[in-house]
Amino acid sequence: MTVCLAIRFEECIALSPAGRKAVEDLIADCSAYDGFDPCVHFDTHLNADPKFAAWRLAWAEAPDDINAGRLPACSRDLLAGAARVFAPGRQEGEISACVAPVFRRQGIFKQLYGGLAADLVAAGIQSVLLVCESRSPSSAAIASTLGATLDRSEYRMSIGREGLAEINAPASLRLVPVSGEEIEEAAELAAVIFDDRLEDARAFAVAELSDKEREQYIARAAEGPVGMASLACEEGVYWIHGLGVVPALRNRGFGGSILDAMLVVLARRGADSVKLEVDIGNFTAIALYRSRGFEDENRTDYWRPGVQAG
């Protein structure tokens, strides 16, 4: 069934409690209908520009005769679609979006994406990507309507409680939580490890520190700081993000030691599972994760339109 109502678009920096609940319900509806995650997450507070309107919502407006019984009252102010931007740096922005099943095939997805893409370009971010779960039927439509090419893909991998119990803490490495005193060191490390601009790395480190659901760690060994990683608890699920090793110290086993140390921390907290994402072309990292018991869950595709908005 398809419902055709007037659509009103709204842009906002952050979601109100009611807006977040509406987006959560929309994600749940899309996930149940499609059988996969629409990749719309609530991490926009980590964006490099805190004033950027990271959310674009499509609200279905009921006609004036709604009270005459022609449409159910629940149709009023129904969230038909939502899109969000994740841009932790000022060079690239990722857009993910989803549309309620009953409002599809009306161009809402394209308008959600197009509006945010134009805003990104206007803000000076020239590289815009659209994020989709690989099983999404919209992937083929994206390639044809936007002239998009597949830029990269990432595996989502996870390890369960039994696998966590098999991990041993490394003897020669310790994790140091990042506090306000370590912000500059964490930013400088991130800039070197991930080839980021220092100002972007600093802004991201500050944003992570202000998020009570995230923790940053600097990994120290006899050689000094050798790498870093972050933990996040997103809706009760633990994630490892931003695991990296100083370039000059790679291929010496530090990546595995950092991973083991992080997993031991989470095992001691009683985590049921831990998830992470890795580029499908990073064969070394994939082999490391699989050696520890991580298994593939799904794949996320990042599409680059042939002509950027603007």
PDB file of C-alpha atoms in Angstrom:
ATOM      1  CA  MET A   1       0.000   0.000   0.000  1.00  0.00           C
ATOM      2  CA  THR A   2       1.185   3.514  -0.837  1.00  0.00           C
ATOM      3  CA  VAL A   3      -0.118   6.638   0.925  1.00  0.00           C
ATOM      4  CA  CYS A   4       0.047   9.983  -0.897  1.00  0.00           C
ATOM      5  CA  LEU A   5      -0.086  13.067   1.334  1.00  0.00           C
ATOM      6  CA  ALA A   6       1.487  16.502   1.196  1.00  0.00           C
ATOM      7  CA  ILE A   7       5.068  16.351   2.485  1.00  0.00           C
ATOM      8  CA  ARG A   8       6.663  19.054   4.608  1.00  0.00           C
ATOM      9  CA  PHE A   9      10.457  19.035   4.984  1.00  0.00           C
ATOM     10  CA  GLU A  10      12.146  20.162   8.177  1.00  0.00           C
ATOM     11  CA  GLU A  11      15.855  20.611   8.889  1.00  0.00           C
ATOM     12  CA  CYS A  12      17.338  20.714  12.375  1.00  0.00           C
ATOM     13  CA  ILE A  13      20.708  20.559  14.103  1.00  0.00           C
ATOM     14  CA  ALA A  14      19.508  18.102  16.747  1.00  0.00           C
ATOM     15  CA  LEU A  15      16.354  16.092  17.230  1.00  0.00           C
ATOM     16  CA  SER A  16      13.838  16.982  19.904  1.00  0.00           C
ATOM     17  CA  PRO A  17      12.789  14.106  22.189  1.00  0.00           C
ATOM     18  CA  ALA A  18       9.595  13.721  20.149  1.00  0.00           C
ATOM     19  CA  GLY A  19      11.554  13.904  16.905  1.00  0.00           C
ATOM     20  CA  ARG A  20      14.006  11.249  18.052  1.00  0.00           C
ATOM     21  CA  LYS A  21      11.146   8.962  19.074  1.00  0.00           C
ATOM     22  CA  ALA A  22       9.577   9.426  15.634  1.00  0.00           C
ATOM     23  CA  VAL A  23      12.880   8.595  13.916  1.00  0.00           C
ATOM     24  CA  GLU A  24      13.397   5.551  16.152  1.00  0.00           C
ATOM     25  CA  ASP A  25       9.918   4.302  15.235  1.00  0.00           C
ATOM     26  CA  LEU A  26      10.620   4.935  11.544  1.00  0.00           C
ATOM     27  CA  ILE A  27      13.890   2.979  11.709  1.00  0.00           C
ATOM     28  CA  ALA A  28      12.112   0.109  13.457  1.00  0.00           C
ATOM     29  CA  ASP A  29       9.374   0.055  10.797  1.00  0.00           C
ATOM     30  CA  CYS A  30      11.898   0.083   7.944  1.00  0.00           C
ATOM     31  CA  SER A  31      14.053  -2.590   9.590  1.00  0.00           C
ATOM     32  CA  ALA A  32      11.057  -4.867  10.150  1.00  0.00           C
ATOM     33  CA  TYR A  33       9.774  -4.378   6.597  1.00  0.00           C
ATOM     34  CA  ASP A  34      13.108  -4.641   4.783  1.00  0.00           C
ATOM     35  CA  GLY A  35      14.931  -7.067   7.046  1.00  0.00           C
ATOM     36  CA  PHE A  36      18.045  -4.901   7.422  1.00  0.00           C
ATOM     37  CA  ASP A  37      19.382  -1.783   9.150  1.00  0.00           C
ATOM     38  CA  PRO A  38      18.766   1.462   7.192  1.00  0.00           C
ATOM     39  CA  CYS A  39      22.085   2.846   8.572  1.00  0.00           C
ATOM     40  CA  VAL A  40      20.499   5.945  10.134  1.00  0.00           C
ATOM     41  CA  HIS A  41      22.278   6.533  13.442  1.00  0.00           C
ATOM     42  CA  PHE A  42      22.169   9.221  16.121  1.00  0.00           C
ATOM     43  CA  ASP A  43      25.835  10.269  16.206  1.00  0.00           C
ATOM     44  CA  THR A  44      25.454  13.704  14.596  1.00  0.00           C
ATOM     45  CA  HIS A  45      26.754  15.428  17.742  1.00  0.00           C
ATOM     46  CA  LEU A  46      30.212  14.271  16.617  1.00  0.00           C
ATOM     47  CA  ASN A  47      30.093  16.388  13.457  1.00  0.00           C
ATOM     48  CA  ALA A  48      32.953  18.848  12.956  1.00  0.00           C
ATOM     49  CA  ASP A  49      30.534  21.757  12.510  1.00  0.00           C
ATOM     50  CA  PRO A  50      28.211  21.751  15.541  1.00  0.00           C
ATOM     51  CA  LYS A  51      25.937  24.330  13.883  1.00  0.00           C
ATOM     52  CA  PHE A  52      25.261  22.295  10.751  1.00  0.00           C
ATOM     53  CA  ALA A  53      21.638  21.152  10.379  1.00  0.00           C
ATOM     54  CA  ALA A  54      22.439  17.441  10.295  1.00  0.00           C
ATOM     55  CA  TRP A  55      18.850  16.151  10.136  1.00  0.00           C
ATOM     56  CA  ARG A  56      16.276  16.480   7.357  1.00  0.00           C
ATOM     57  CA  LEU A  57      12.824  15.124   8.144  1.00  0.00           C
ATOM     58  CA  ALA A  58       9.872  14.545   5.828  1.00  0.00           C
ATOM     59  CA  TRP A  59       6.535  14.957   7.596  1.00  0.00           C
ATOM     60  CA  ALA A  60       3.289  13.792   5.997  1.00  0.00           C
ATOM     61  CA  GLU A  61       0.590  16.430   6.448  1.00  0.00           C
ATOM     62  CA  ALA A  62      -2.986  15.236   6.684  1.00  0.00           C
ATOM     63  CA  PRO A  63      -5.642  17.158   4.708  1.00  0.00           C
ATOM     64  CA  ASP A  64      -8.152  19.405   6.436  1.00  0.00           C
ATOM     65  CA  ASP A  65     -10.868  16.774   6.242  1.00  0.00           C
ATOM     66  CA  ILE A  66      -8.974  14.333   8.456  1.00  0.00           C
ATOM     67  CA  ASN A  67     -11.564  14.701  11.192  1.00  0.00           C
ATOM     68  CA  ALA A  68     -14.297  13.786   8.757  1.00  0.00           C
ATOM     69  CA  GLY A  69     -13.173  10.208   9.002  1.00  0.00           C
ATOM     70  CA  ARG A  70     -11.627   9.930   5.558  1.00  0.00           C
ATOM     71  CA  LEU A  71      -8.185   9.262   7.041  1.00  0.00           C
ATOM     72  CA  PRO A  72      -7.177   7.791  10.403  1.00  0.00           C
ATOM     73  CA  ALA A  73      -6.069  10.306  12.992  1.00  0.00           C
ATOM     74  CA  CYS A  74      -2.680   8.590  13.242  1.00  0.00           C
ATOM     75  CA  SER A  75      -1.847   9.974   9.788  1.00  0.00           C
ATOM     76  CA  ARG A  76      -1.465  13.481  11.213  1.00  0.00           C
ATOM     77  CA  ASP A  77       2.203  14.512  11.642  1.00  0.00           C
ATOM     78  CA  LEU A  78       3.405  11.113  10.489  1.00  0.00           C
ATOM     79  CA  LEU A  79       7.133  10.916   9.824  1.00  0.00           C
ATOM     80  CA  ALA A  80       7.426   9.708   6.245  1.00  0.00           C
ATOM     81  CA  GLY A  81      11.213   9.792   6.017  1.00  0.00           C
ATOM     82  CA  ALA A  82      14.413  10.942   7.673  1.00  0.00           C
ATOM     83  CA  ALA A  83      18.003  11.598   6.639  1.00  0.00           C
ATOM     84  CA  ARG A  84      21.077  12.507   8.618  1.00  0.00           C
ATOM     85  CA  VAL A  85      24.627  13.695   7.925  1.00  0.00           C
ATOM     86  CA  PHE A  86      27.728  12.311   9.608  1.00  0.00           C
ATOM     87  CA  ALA A  87      30.697  14.613   8.958  1.00  0.00           C
ATOM     88  CA  PRO A  88      33.333  14.310  11.692  1.00  0.00           C
ATOM     89  CA  GLY A  89      35.761  16.143   9.385  1.00  0.00           C
ATOM     90  CA  ARG A  90      35.302  19.126   7.103  1.00  0.00           C
ATOM     91  CA  GLN A  91      36.238  17.344   3.883  1.00  0.00           C
ATOM     92  CA  GLU A  92      33.588  14.641   3.533  1.00  0.00           C
ATOM     93  CA  GLY A  93      30.008  14.098   4.630  1.00  0.00           C
ATOM     94  CA  GLU A  94      28.059  10.843   4.733  1.00  0.00           C
ATOM     95  CA  ILE A  95      24.293  10.878   4.237  1.00  0.00           C
ATOM     96  CA  SER A  96      22.009   8.026   5.227  1.00  0.00           C
ATOM     97  CA  ALA A  97      18.238   8.058   4.845  1.00  0.00           C
ATOM     98  CA  CYS A  98      15.152   5.909   5.117  1.00  0.00           C
ATOM     99  CA  VAL A  99      11.535   6.281   4.015  1.00  0.00           C
ATOM    100  CA  ALA A 100       8.511   4.564   5.544  1.00  0.00           C
ATOM    101  CA  PRO A 101       7.321   1.695   3.316  1.00  0.00           C
ATOM    102  CA  VAL A 102       3.896   3.267   2.697  1.00  0.00           C
ATOM    103  CA  PHE A 103       5.486   6.509   1.458  1.00  0.00           C
ATOM    104  CA  ARG A 104       7.986   5.044  -0.976  1.00  0.00           C
ATOM    105  CA  ARG A 105       8.130   5.612  -4.748  1.00  0.00           C
ATOM    106  CA  GLN A 106       7.193   9.282  -4.351  1.00  0.00           C
ATOM    107  CA  GLY A 107      10.667  10.811  -4.622  1.00  0.00           C
ATOM    108  CA  ILE A 108      10.974  11.456  -0.882  1.00  0.00           C
ATOM    109  CA  PHE A 109      14.298   9.630  -0.555  1.00  0.00           C
ATOM    110  CA  LYS A 110      15.823  11.670  -3.371  1.00  0.00           C
ATOM    111  CA  GLN A 111      14.582  14.935  -1.849  1.00  0.00           C
ATOM    112  CA  LEU A 112      15.941  14.007   1.569  1.00  0.00           C
ATOM    113  CA  TYR A 113      19.343  13.214   0.101  1.00  0.00           C
ATOM    114  CA  GLY A 114      19.395  16.153  -2.304  1.00  0.00           C
ATOM    115  CA  GLY A 115      18.570  18.721   0.360  1.00  0.00           C
ATOM    116  CA  LEU A 116      21.332  17.602   2.709  1.00  0.00           C
ATOM    117  CA  ALA A 117      23.848  17.178  -0.122  1.00  0.00           C
ATOM    118  CA  ALA A 118      23.227  20.759  -1.251  1.00  0.00           C
ATOM    119  CA  ASP A 119      23.641  21.978   2.331  1.00  0.00           C
ATOM    120  CA  LEU A 120      26.962  20.133   2.643  1.00  0.00           C
ATOM    121  CA  VAL A 121      28.315  21.668  -0.539  1.00  0.00           C
ATOM    122  CA  ALA A 122      27.140  25.121   0.590  1.00  0.00           C
ATOM    123  CA  ALA A 123      29.044  24.548   3.844  1.00  0.00           C
ATOM    124  CA  GLY A 124      32.241  23.873   1.900  1.00  0.00           C
ATOM    125  CA  ILE A 125      32.186  20.069   2.067  1.00  0.00           C
ATOM    126  CA  GLN A 126      32.673  19.006  -1.531  1.00  0.00           C
ATOM    127  CA  SER A 127      32.796  15.232  -1.045  1.00  0.00           C
ATOM    128  CA  VAL A 128      29.351  13.746  -0.374  1.00  0.00           C
ATOM    129  CA  LEU A 129      28.605  10.047   0.024  1.00  0.00           C
ATOM    130  CA  LEU A 130      25.329   8.169   0.356  1.00  0.00           C
ATOM    131  CA  VAL A 131      25.367   5.275   2.816  1.00  0.00           C
ATOM    132  CA  CYS A 132      23.250   2.158   2.199  1.00  0.00           C
ATOM    133  CA  GLU A 133      23.111  -1.371   3.527  1.00  0.00           C
ATOM    134  CA  SER A 134      24.321  -3.615   0.704  1.00  0.00           C
ATOM    135  CA  ARG A 135      21.054  -5.589   0.657  1.00  0.00           C
ATOM    136  CA  SER A 136      19.003  -2.431   0.168  1.00  0.00           C
ATOM    137  CA  PRO A 137      16.963  -2.546  -3.050  1.00  0.00           C
ATOM    138  CA  SER A 138      17.612   1.194  -3.365  1.00  0.00           C
ATOM    139  CA  SER A 139      21.281   0.552  -4.174  1.00  0.00           C
ATOM    140  CA  ALA A 140      20.555  -0.148  -7.838  1.00  0.00           C
ATOM    141  CA  ALA A 141      18.225   2.856  -7.982  1.00  0.00           C
ATOM    142  CA  ILE A 142      20.936   5.078  -6.548  1.00  0.00           C
ATOM    143  CA  ALA A 143      23.379   4.048  -9.251  1.00  0.00           C
ATOM    144  CA  SER A 144      20.896   4.816 -12.022  1.00  0.00           C
ATOM    145  CA  THR A 145      19.177   7.989 -10.785  1.00  0.00           C
ATOM    146  CA  LEU A 146      22.243   9.710  -9.302  1.00  0.00           C
ATOM    147  CA  GLY A 147      24.846   8.267 -11.640  1.00  0.00           C
ATOM    148  CA  ALA A 148      26.539   6.951  -8.511  1.00  0.00           C
ATOM    149  CA  THR A 149      29.533   4.671  -8.322  1.00  0.00           C
ATOM    150  CA  LEU A 150      30.497   2.496  -5.389  1.00  0.00           C
ATOM    151  CA  ASP A 151      33.231   4.356  -3.503  1.00  0.00           C
ATOM    152  CA  ARG A 152      33.930   1.809  -0.786  1.00  0.00           C
ATOM    153  CA  SER A 153      32.283  -0.811   1.415  1.00  0.00           C
ATOM    154  CA  GLU A 154      32.647  -1.859   5.026  1.00  0.00           C
ATOM    155  CA  TYR A 155      31.888  -5.095   6.817  1.00  0.00           C
ATOM    156  CA  ARG A 156      30.095  -4.969  10.127  1.00  0.00           C
ATOM    157  CA  MET A 157      31.564  -7.694  12.323  1.00  0.00           C
ATOM    158  CA  SER A 158      30.696  -8.918  15.803  1.00  0.00           C
ATOM    159  CA  ILE A 159      31.939 -11.223  18.526  1.00  0.00           C
ATOM    160  CA  GLY A 160      29.742 -12.787  21.203  1.00  0.00           C
ATOM    161  CA  ARG A 161      30.142 -13.470  24.902  1.00  0.00           C
ATOM    162  CA  GLU A 162      31.770 -16.881  24.367  1.00  0.00           C
ATOM    163  CA  GLY A 163      34.361 -15.405  22.037  1.00  0.00           C
ATOM    164  CA  LEU A 164      35.090 -12.572  24.448  1.00  0.00           C
ATOM    165  CA  ALA A 165      35.823 -15.089  27.185  1.00  0.00           C
ATOM    166  CA  GLU A 166      38.681 -16.505  25.088  1.00  0.00           C
ATOM    167  CA  ILE A 167      40.572 -13.199  24.829  1.00  0.00           C
ATOM    168  CA  ASN A 168      43.566 -12.596  27.100  1.00  0.00           C
ATOM    169  CA  ALA A 169      44.877  -9.206  28.176  1.00  0.00           C
ATOM    170  CA  PRO A 170      48.192  -8.223  26.548  1.00  0.00           C
ATOM    171  CA  ALA A 171      51.122  -8.111  28.959  1.00  0.00           C
ATOM    172  CA  SER A 172      53.072  -5.275  27.377  1.00  0.00           C
ATOM    173  CA  LEU A 173      50.380  -2.688  26.644  1.00  0.00           C
ATOM    174  CA  ARG A 174      47.987  -0.602  28.705  1.00  0.00           C
ATOM    175  CA  LEU A 175      45.022   1.569  27.814  1.00  0.00           C
ATOM    176  CA  VAL A 176      44.963   5.099  29.221  1.00  0.00           C
ATOM    177  CA  PRO A 177      41.535   6.782  29.260  1.00  0.00           C
ATOM    178  CA  VAL A 178      41.532  10.187  27.587  1.00  0.00           C
ATOM    179  CA  SER A 179      40.539  13.026  29.902  1.00  0.00           C
ATOM    180  CA  GLY A 180      40.751  16.756  29.386  1.00  0.00           C
ATOM    181  CA  GLU A 181      44.498  16.658  30.028  1.00  0.00           C
ATOM    182  CA  GLU A 182      45.106  14.178  27.200  1.00  0.00           C
ATOM    183  CA  ILE A 183      42.917  15.861  24.562  1.00  0.00           C
ATOM    184  CA  GLU A 184      45.811  17.458  22.696  1.00  0.00           C
ATOM    185  CA  GLU A 185      47.830  14.233  22.710  1.00  0.00           C
ATOM    186  CA  ALA A 186      44.797  12.274  21.500  1.00  0.00           C
ATOM    187  CA  ALA A 187      44.170  14.803  18.725  1.00  0.00           C
ATOM    188  CA  GLU A 188      47.784  14.724  17.560  1.00  0.00           C
ATOM    189  CA  LEU A 189      47.775  10.919  17.577  1.00  0.00           C
ATOM    190  CA  ALA A 190      44.533  10.751  15.607  1.00  0.00           C
ATOM    191  CA  ALA A 191      45.826  13.244  13.039  1.00  0.00           C
ATOM    192  CA  VAL A 192      48.912  11.093  12.451  1.00  0.00           C
ATOM    193  CA  ILE A 193      47.173   7.706  12.533  1.00  0.00           C
ATOM    194  CA  PHE A 194      44.159   8.592  10.382  1.00  0.00           C
ATOM    195  CA  ASP A 195      45.754  11.343   8.263  1.00  0.00           C
ATOM    196  CA  ASP A 196      43.237  13.919   9.512  1.00  0.00           C
ATOM    197  CA  ARG A 197      43.608  17.661   9.865  1.00  0.00           C
ATOM    198  CA  LEU A 198      44.655  18.473  13.421  1.00  0.00           C
ATOM    199  CA  GLU A 199      41.744  20.862  13.986  1.00  0.00           C
ATOM    200  CA  ASP A 200      39.249  18.196  12.879  1.00  0.00           C
ATOM    201  CA  ALA A 201      40.901  15.560  15.063  1.00  0.00           C
ATOM    202  CA  ARG A 202      40.821  17.929  18.029  1.00  0.00           C
ATOM    203  CA  ALA A 203      37.153  18.798  17.525  1.00  0.00           C
ATOM    204  CA  PHE A 204      36.251  15.116  17.272  1.00  0.00           C
ATOM    205  CA  ALA A 205      38.210  14.249  20.424  1.00  0.00           C
ATOM    206  CA  VAL A 206      36.426  17.015  22.341  1.00  0.00           C
ATOM    207  CA  ALA A 207      33.039  15.830  21.047  1.00  0.00           C
ATOM    208  CA  GLU A 208      33.774  12.255  22.090  1.00  0.00           C
ATOM    209  CA  LEU A 209      34.886  13.370  25.532  1.00  0.00           C
ATOM    210  CA  SER A 210      31.594  15.203  26.059  1.00  0.00           C
ATOM    211  CA  ASP A 211      29.585  12.091  25.125  1.00  0.00           C
ATOM    212  CA  LYS A 212      28.861   9.965  28.188  1.00  0.00           C
ATOM    213  CA  GLU A 213      28.302   6.928  25.958  1.00  0.00           C
ATOM    214  CA  ARG A 214      31.818   7.084  24.466  1.00  0.00           C
ATOM    215  CA  GLU A 215      35.301   6.491  25.833  1.00  0.00           C
ATOM    216  CA  GLN A 216      38.654   7.243  24.197  1.00  0.00           C
ATOM    217  CA  TYR A 217      41.851   5.402  25.017  1.00  0.00           C
ATOM    218  CA  ILE A 218      45.496   5.972  24.200  1.00  0.00           C
ATOM    219  CA  ALA A 219      47.459   2.726  23.978  1.00  0.00           C
ATOM    220  CA  ARG A 220      50.873   2.898  25.647  1.00  0.00           C
ATOM    221  CA  ALA A 221      53.733   0.425  25.474  1.00  0.00           C
ATOM    222  CA  ALA A 222      57.466   0.589  26.207  1.00  0.00           C
ATOM    223  CA  GLU A 223      57.843   2.611  23.009  1.00  0.00           C
ATOM    224  CA  GLY A 224      55.413   5.250  24.311  1.00  0.00           C
ATOM    225  CA  PRO A 225      52.008   5.954  22.730  1.00  0.00           C
ATOM    226  CA  VAL A 226      51.580   3.336  20.003  1.00  0.00           C
ATOM    227  CA  GLY A 227      47.941   3.758  19.010  1.00  0.00           C
ATOM    228  CA  MET A 228      44.422   4.521  20.115  1.00  0.00           C
ATOM    229  CA  ALA A 229      40.833   3.308  20.047  1.00  0.00           C
ATOM    230  CA  SER A 230      37.372   4.304  21.240  1.00  0.00           C
ATOM    231  CA  LEU A 231      34.478   2.464  22.845  1.00  0.00           C
ATOM    232  CA  ALA A 232      30.842   3.367  22.379  1.00  0.00           C
ATOM    233  CA  CYS A 233      27.649   2.034  23.871  1.00  0.00           C
ATOM    234  CA  GLU A 234      24.905   2.688  21.332  1.00  0.00           C
ATOM    235  CA  GLU A 235      21.427   1.673  22.450  1.00  0.00           C
ATOM    236  CA  GLY A 236      22.902  -0.981  24.735  1.00  0.00           C
ATOM    237  CA  VAL A 237      25.294  -2.385  22.116  1.00  0.00           C
ATOM    238  CA  TYR A 238      29.065  -2.008  22.509  1.00  0.00           C
ATOM    239  CA  TRP A 239      31.159  -0.837  19.563  1.00  0.00           C
ATOM    240  CA  ILE A 240      34.876  -0.394  18.966  1.00  0.00           C
ATOM    241  CA  HIS A 241      35.672   2.629  16.794  1.00  0.00           C
ATOM    242  CA  GLY A 242      38.817   4.286  15.543  1.00  0.00           C
ATOM    243  CA  LEU A 243      41.303   1.542  16.334  1.00  0.00           C
ATOM    244  CA  GLY A 244      44.620   2.583  14.833  1.00  0.00           C
ATOM    245  CA  VAL A 245      48.377   2.257  15.233  1.00  0.00           C
ATOM    246  CA  VAL A 246      51.041   4.920  14.714  1.00  0.00           C
ATOM    247  CA  PRO A 247      52.275   4.413  11.117  1.00  0.00           C
ATOM    248  CA  ALA A 248      55.934   3.984  12.111  1.00  0.00           C
ATOM    249  CA  LEU A 249      54.988   1.196  14.539  1.00  0.00           C
ATOM    250  CA  ARG A 250      52.705  -0.870  12.326  1.00  0.00           C
ATOM    251  CA  ASN A 251      53.233  -4.563  11.566  1.00  0.00           C
ATOM    252  CA  ARG A 252      54.606  -5.169  15.054  1.00  0.00           C
ATOM    253  CA  GLY A 253      51.503  -6.662  16.671  1.00  0.00           C
ATOM    254  CA  PHE A 254      50.261  -3.521  18.383  1.00  0.00           C
ATOM    255  CA  GLY A 255      46.927  -3.595  16.562  1.00  0.00           C
ATOM    256  CA  GLY A 256      46.156  -7.021  17.969  1.00  0.00           C
ATOM    257  CA  SER A 257      47.262  -5.967  21.443  1.00  0.00           C
ATOM    258  CA  ILE A 258      45.025  -2.887  21.394  1.00  0.00           C
ATOM    259  CA  LEU A 259      42.094  -4.985  20.182  1.00  0.00           C
ATOM    260  CA  ASP A 260      42.660  -7.598  22.891  1.00  0.00           C
ATOM    261  CA  ALA A 261      42.899  -4.951  25.596  1.00  0.00           C
ATOM    262  CA  MET A 262      39.641  -3.357  24.465  1.00  0.00           C
ATOM    263  CA  LEU A 263      37.852  -6.701  24.320  1.00  0.00           C
ATOM    264  CA  VAL A 264      39.036  -7.631  27.809  1.00  0.00           C
ATOM    265  CA  VAL A 265      37.635  -4.340  29.142  1.00  0.00           C
ATOM    266  CA  LEU A 266      34.251  -5.127  27.606  1.00  0.00           C
ATOM    267  CA  ALA A 267      34.277  -8.763  28.708  1.00  0.00           C
ATOM    268  CA  ARG A 268      34.809  -7.622  32.290  1.00  0.00           C
ATOM    269  CA  ARG A 269      31.792  -5.349  31.921  1.00  0.00           C
ATOM    270  CA  GLY A 270      29.666  -8.313  30.943  1.00  0.00           C
ATOM    271  CA  ALA A 271      29.132  -7.329  27.317  1.00  0.00           C
ATOM    272  CA  ASP A 272      26.971  -9.797  25.385  1.00  0.00           C
ATOM    273  CA  SER A 273      28.583  -8.813  22.103  1.00  0.00           C
ATOM    274  CA  VAL A 274      30.934  -6.276  20.561  1.00  0.00           C
ATOM    275  CA  LYS A 275      30.680  -4.850  17.061  1.00  0.00           C
ATOM    276  CA  LEU A 276      33.021  -2.967  14.751  1.00  0.00           C
ATOM    277  CA  GLU A 277      33.267  -1.920  11.113  1.00  0.00           C
ATOM    278  CA  VAL A 278      36.178  -2.453   8.744  1.00  0.00           C
ATOM    279  CA  ASP A 279      36.851  -1.562   5.115  1.00  0.00           C
ATOM    280  CA  ILE A 280      36.428  -4.647   2.920  1.00  0.00           C
ATOM    281  CA  GLY A 281      39.813  -3.920   1.347  1.00  0.00           C
ATOM    282  CA  ASN A 282      41.661  -3.886   4.675  1.00  0.00           C
ATOM    283  CA  PHE A 283      42.601  -7.554   4.524  1.00  0.00           C
ATOM    284  CA  THR A 284      45.099  -7.322   7.382  1.00  0.00           C
ATOM    285  CA  ALA A 285      42.513  -5.929   9.797  1.00  0.00           C
ATOM    286  CA  ILE A 286      39.850  -8.394   8.640  1.00  0.00           C
ATOM    287  CA  ALA A 287      42.232 -11.298   9.229  1.00  0.00           C
ATOM    288  CA  LEU A 288      43.030  -9.939  12.700  1.00  0.00           C
ATOM    289  CA  TYR A 289      39.375  -9.618  13.669  1.00  0.00           C
ATOM    290  CA  ARG A 290      38.498 -13.065  12.372  1.00  0.00           C
ATOM    291  CA  SER A 291      41.442 -14.556  14.251  1.00  0.00           C
ATOM    292  CA  ARG A 292      39.865 -13.253  17.458  1.00  0.00           C
ATOM    293  CA  GLY A 293      36.461 -14.742  16.648  1.00  0.00           C
ATOM    294  CA  PHE A 294      34.665 -11.862  14.933  1.00  0.00           C
ATOM    295  CA  GLU A 295      32.114 -12.881  12.307  1.00  0.00           C
ATOM    296  CA  ASP A 296      30.576 -10.916   9.432  1.00  0.00           C
ATOM    297  CA  GLU A 297      27.086  -9.483  10.030  1.00  0.00           C
ATOM    298  CA  ASN A 298      26.459  -7.372   6.948  1.00  0.00           C
ATOM    299  CA  ARG A 299      28.046  -4.927   4.525  1.00  0.00           C
ATOM    300  CA  THR A 300      27.553  -1.177   4.226  1.00  0.00           C
ATOM    301  CA  ASP A 301      28.102   0.503   0.854  1.00  0.00           C
ATOM    302  CA  TYR A 302      29.218   4.105   0.336  1.00  0.00           C
ATOM    303  CA  TRP A 303      28.038   5.552  -2.979  1.00  0.00           C
ATOM    304  CA  ARG A 304      29.531   8.610  -4.664  1.00  0.00           C
ATOM    305  CA  PRO A 305      27.153  10.441  -7.031  1.00  0.00           C
ATOM    306  CA  GLY A 306      28.547  11.232 -10.451  1.00  0.00           C
ATOM    307  CA  VAL A 307      27.583  14.903 -10.071  1.00  0.00           C
ATOM    308  CA  GLN A 308      27.706  16.352  -6.571  1.00  0.00           C
ATOM    309  CA  ALA A 309      24.764  18.426  -5.428  1.00  0.00           C
ATOM    310  CA  GLY A 310      24.965  22.159  -5.832  1.00  0.00           C
TER     311      GLY A 310
END
